Tab-separated table of C-alpha atoms in Angstrom:
chain	number	residue	atom	x	y	z
A	28	MET	CA	-163.927	-212.596	70.507
A	29	CYS	CA	-162.083	-210.283	68.432
A	30	LEU	CA	-163.801	-207.700	66.167
A	31	GLU	CA	-161.458	-205.354	63.636
A	32	VAL	CA	-162.913	-202.732	61.665
A	33	ASP	CA	-161.058	-200.689	58.927
A	34	PHE	CA	-161.394	-197.052	58.368
A	35	LYS	CA	-164.387	-197.050	55.847
A	36	GLY	CA	-166.243	-199.496	57.910
A	37	PHE	CA	-165.619	-197.429	61.256
A	38	GLN	CA	-166.653	-194.277	59.443
A	39	LYS	CA	-169.979	-195.836	57.876
A	40	PHE	CA	-170.710	-197.277	61.497
A	41	VAL	CA	-170.448	-193.949	63.001
A	42	ASP	CA	-172.467	-192.496	60.487
A	43	GLU	CA	-175.488	-194.896	60.938
A	44	LEU	CA	-175.774	-193.973	64.484
A	45	GLY	CA	-176.187	-190.441	63.120
A	46	GLY	CA	-172.787	-189.239	64.634
A	47	VAL	CA	-171.205	-189.355	68.361
A	48	ASP	CA	-170.992	-186.283	70.682
A	49	ILE	CA	-168.083	-185.270	72.479
A	50	THR	CA	-166.813	-182.039	74.166
A	51	THR	CA	-163.239	-180.574	73.837
A	52	HIS	CA	-162.118	-178.529	76.633
A	53	ARG	CA	-159.562	-176.909	74.334
A	54	ALA	CA	-159.051	-176.786	70.386
A	55	ILE	CA	-157.502	-179.766	69.082
A	56	LYS	CA	-155.541	-179.473	65.590
A	57	ASP	CA	-153.392	-182.186	64.448
A	58	THR	CA	-152.338	-182.075	60.581
A	59	SER	CA	-151.284	-185.778	60.778
A	60	SER	CA	-154.878	-187.204	61.328
A	61	HIS	CA	-156.504	-183.881	59.418
A	62	LEU	CA	-158.399	-183.073	63.006
A	63	SER	CA	-159.440	-179.606	63.560
A	64	LEU	CA	-161.791	-178.712	66.287
A	65	SER	CA	-162.511	-175.739	68.230
A	66	ALA	CA	-163.329	-175.964	72.166
A	67	GLY	CA	-166.674	-177.003	72.553
A	68	LYS	CA	-169.410	-179.388	71.945
A	69	HIS	CA	-169.252	-181.454	68.780
A	70	THR	CA	-171.463	-184.132	66.987
A	71	LEU	CA	-168.841	-186.179	65.002
A	72	LYS	CA	-169.858	-187.909	61.691
A	73	GLY	CA	-167.628	-190.730	60.303
A	74	GLU	CA	-164.775	-188.718	58.827
A	75	GLN	CA	-164.290	-186.376	61.722
A	76	ALA	CA	-164.492	-189.189	64.447
A	77	LEU	CA	-161.836	-191.473	62.604
A	78	ALA	CA	-159.625	-188.268	62.806
A	79	LEU	CA	-159.904	-187.904	66.441
A	80	VAL	CA	-159.283	-191.731	67.182
A	81	ARG	CA	-156.355	-191.405	65.001
A	82	THR	CA	-154.960	-188.180	66.672
A	83	ARG	CA	-152.036	-188.354	68.852
A	84	HIS	CA	-149.706	-185.481	68.076
A	85	ALA	CA	-152.102	-182.849	69.118
A	86	VAL	CA	-152.761	-184.419	72.473
A	87	GLY	CA	-150.878	-185.442	75.719
A	88	ASP	CA	-147.273	-185.759	75.045
A	89	GLY	CA	-147.566	-186.746	71.477
A	90	SER	CA	-147.362	-190.442	71.838
A	91	ASP	CA	-149.914	-193.050	71.640
A	92	LEU	CA	-150.998	-192.687	75.384
A	93	GLY	CA	-152.992	-189.606	74.266
A	94	ARG	CA	-154.476	-191.268	71.489
A	95	ILE	CA	-155.513	-194.220	73.732
A	96	GLN	CA	-157.143	-191.806	76.103
A	97	LEU	CA	-159.203	-190.186	73.017
A	98	GLN	CA	-160.149	-193.550	71.909
A	99	GLN	CA	-161.355	-194.754	75.539
A	100	THR	CA	-163.517	-191.219	75.758
A	101	PHE	CA	-164.678	-192.111	72.019
A	102	ILE	CA	-165.883	-195.697	73.084
A	103	LYS	CA	-167.858	-194.203	75.878
A	104	ALA	CA	-169.411	-191.526	73.819
A	105	LEU	CA	-170.356	-194.038	71.297
A	106	ILE	CA	-172.181	-196.106	73.827
A	107	HIS	CA	-174.126	-193.064	75.045
A	108	ARG	CA	-175.123	-192.296	71.472
A	109	ALA	CA	-176.381	-195.797	71.344
A	110	GLU	CA	-178.117	-195.297	74.481
A	111	SER	CA	-179.508	-191.884	73.625
A	112	ILE	CA	-181.022	-193.060	70.314
A	113	GLY	CA	-182.441	-196.226	71.950
A	114	VAL	CA	-180.701	-198.837	69.711
A	115	LEU	CA	-181.330	-201.544	72.229
A	116	SER	CA	-184.807	-200.858	72.671
A	117	ASN	CA	-185.806	-200.886	69.212
A	118	PRO	CA	-185.256	-204.193	67.655
A	119	ALA	CA	-185.477	-203.161	63.850
A	120	ARG	CA	-182.450	-200.511	64.671
A	121	THR	CA	-180.749	-202.897	66.713
A	122	TYR	CA	-180.613	-205.453	63.751
A	123	GLU	CA	-180.259	-202.684	61.119
A	124	LEU	CA	-176.919	-201.755	62.952
A	125	ALA	CA	-175.505	-205.201	63.684
A	126	ASP	CA	-176.152	-205.898	59.979
A	127	THR	CA	-173.996	-202.827	59.283
A	128	ALA	CA	-171.507	-203.978	61.632
A	129	THR	CA	-171.243	-207.380	60.189
A	130	LYS	CA	-170.232	-205.823	56.792
A	131	THR	CA	-167.829	-203.428	57.991
A	132	VAL	CA	-165.853	-205.474	60.575
A	133	SER	CA	-164.007	-208.817	60.513
A	134	ALA	CA	-164.918	-210.896	63.425
A	135	ASP	CA	-163.750	-214.400	64.552
A	136	SER	CA	-166.359	-217.035	64.481
A	137	GLY	CA	-167.707	-216.102	67.991
A	138	LEU	CA	-169.178	-212.824	66.581
A	139	ALA	CA	-169.602	-213.405	62.764
A	140	SER	CA	-173.077	-212.924	62.194
A	141	ALA	CA	-175.761	-210.133	63.075
A	142	ASP	CA	-177.422	-212.767	65.420
A	143	LYS	CA	-174.191	-213.113	67.183
A	144	LEU	CA	-173.553	-209.322	67.482
A	145	LEU	CA	-177.183	-209.175	68.788
A	146	GLY	CA	-176.569	-211.307	71.452
A	147	LEU	CA	-173.381	-209.480	72.694
A	148	ALA	CA	-175.167	-206.230	72.637
A	149	LYS	CA	-178.195	-207.914	74.678
A	150	ASP	CA	-175.387	-209.067	77.070
A	151	LEU	CA	-173.962	-205.637	77.101
A	152	LYS	CA	-177.253	-203.831	77.923
A	153	GLY	CA	-177.732	-201.865	80.917
A	154	ILE	CA	-174.059	-201.273	81.481
A	155	SER	CA	-173.801	-197.581	81.333
A	156	PRO	CA	-170.464	-195.615	80.223
A	157	ASP	CA	-170.970	-193.783	83.407
A	158	HIS	CA	-170.217	-196.573	85.181
A	159	MET	CA	-167.340	-198.144	82.992
A	160	ASN	CA	-163.847	-197.474	83.730
A	161	MET	CA	-161.149	-197.554	81.324
A	162	VAL	CA	-157.571	-198.347	81.978
A	163	THR	CA	-154.287	-198.589	80.315
A	164	LEU	CA	-151.730	-200.992	81.283
A	165	PRO	CA	-149.581	-199.373	83.714
A	166	VAL	CA	-146.367	-198.089	81.849
A	167	THR	CA	-143.104	-195.856	82.184
A	168	TYR	CA	-140.937	-194.363	79.556
A	169	ASP	CA	-137.974	-196.407	78.298
A	170	SER	CA	-134.978	-194.734	79.473
A	171	GLN	CA	-133.202	-196.120	76.338
A	172	ASP	CA	-135.810	-194.794	74.046
A	173	ALA	CA	-138.180	-192.052	74.826
A	174	GLY	CA	-140.734	-192.890	72.131
A	175	ARG	CA	-141.186	-196.108	73.705
A	176	VAL	CA	-142.852	-197.201	76.864
A	177	LEU	CA	-142.386	-200.291	79.292
A	178	PRO	CA	-144.739	-202.205	81.499
A	179	LEU	CA	-144.474	-201.612	85.123
A	180	THR	CA	-144.481	-205.184	85.865
A	181	LYS	CA	-145.780	-205.148	89.465
A	182	ALA	CA	-148.590	-202.816	88.568
A	183	SER	CA	-149.560	-204.766	85.485
A	184	HIS	CA	-149.515	-207.773	87.558
A	185	GLN	CA	-152.117	-205.950	89.685
A	186	VAL	CA	-154.312	-205.297	86.688
A	187	TRP	CA	-154.293	-208.570	85.241
A	188	GLN	CA	-154.978	-210.156	88.484
A	189	ALA	CA	-157.812	-207.806	89.143
A	190	LEU	CA	-159.282	-208.585	85.748
A	191	ARG	CA	-158.844	-212.650	86.226
A	192	ASP	CA	-160.456	-212.013	89.574
A	193	ASP	CA	-163.315	-209.736	88.311
A	194	ARG	CA	-162.508	-207.299	90.939
A	195	PRO	CA	-162.049	-203.370	90.511
A	196	ILE	CA	-158.436	-202.330	89.358
A	197	PRO	CA	-156.439	-200.970	92.276
A	198	ARG	CA	-155.900	-197.477	92.165
A	199	SER	CA	-152.523	-197.919	93.193
A	200	ALA	CA	-151.886	-200.221	90.100
A	201	THR	CA	-152.144	-197.123	87.805
A	202	ASP	CA	-151.216	-194.218	89.981
A	203	ASN	CA	-147.725	-194.308	88.881
A	204	SER	CA	-148.239	-195.042	85.167
A	205	VAL	CA	-147.430	-192.313	82.737
A	206	ALA	CA	-150.555	-192.998	81.039
A	207	ALA	CA	-152.263	-191.812	83.954
A	208	ARG	CA	-150.356	-188.629	83.916
A	209	THR	CA	-151.806	-187.115	80.467
A	210	ASP	CA	-155.256	-185.254	80.907
A	211	SER	CA	-157.450	-186.157	77.733
A	212	PRO	CA	-158.930	-182.633	76.403
A	213	VAL	CA	-161.986	-184.660	75.312
A	214	SER	CA	-164.875	-185.785	77.351
A	215	THR	CA	-168.149	-187.173	76.834
A	216	GLU	CA	-170.068	-184.386	78.693
A	217	THR	CA	-173.010	-182.717	76.888
């Protein structure tokens, strides 16, 4: 299944949820994404949320690895928000959001209608972001080009095998990854 959302659709969906709550552990200012947040708790509306998930220069080593961490934290915060406003326990609200999503995302045929998105939401009900682990494929910096990363072959194989076997990803698979070395300045703490 594949979902693709454009910038305007992303903003609209976040606004429909009433924003997403995050905590910044330090100030973040990225002129490229137009994000400027002080340290502390924030409820990000569409435009600010988009700036957060596009930020990379002001976090980590300035690469996409920091941006990936922000996006992973944002997904958890988005799920927290949906839970906190009872999206899945209110059928009318659930349908309203699914309808908005179908108008703002491009989906393959497996998710191309509000009813199919509702089915996916029901399947995901009960999966708490607190029990969700996000992982980035284990990588190392390319010695020929510091702006690129390369997969750690053995560790990447461990990740894919664990996913195929529906097992937890072994910590040893990600320990040596440069992606695991960056400390995200954002959390879902409220």
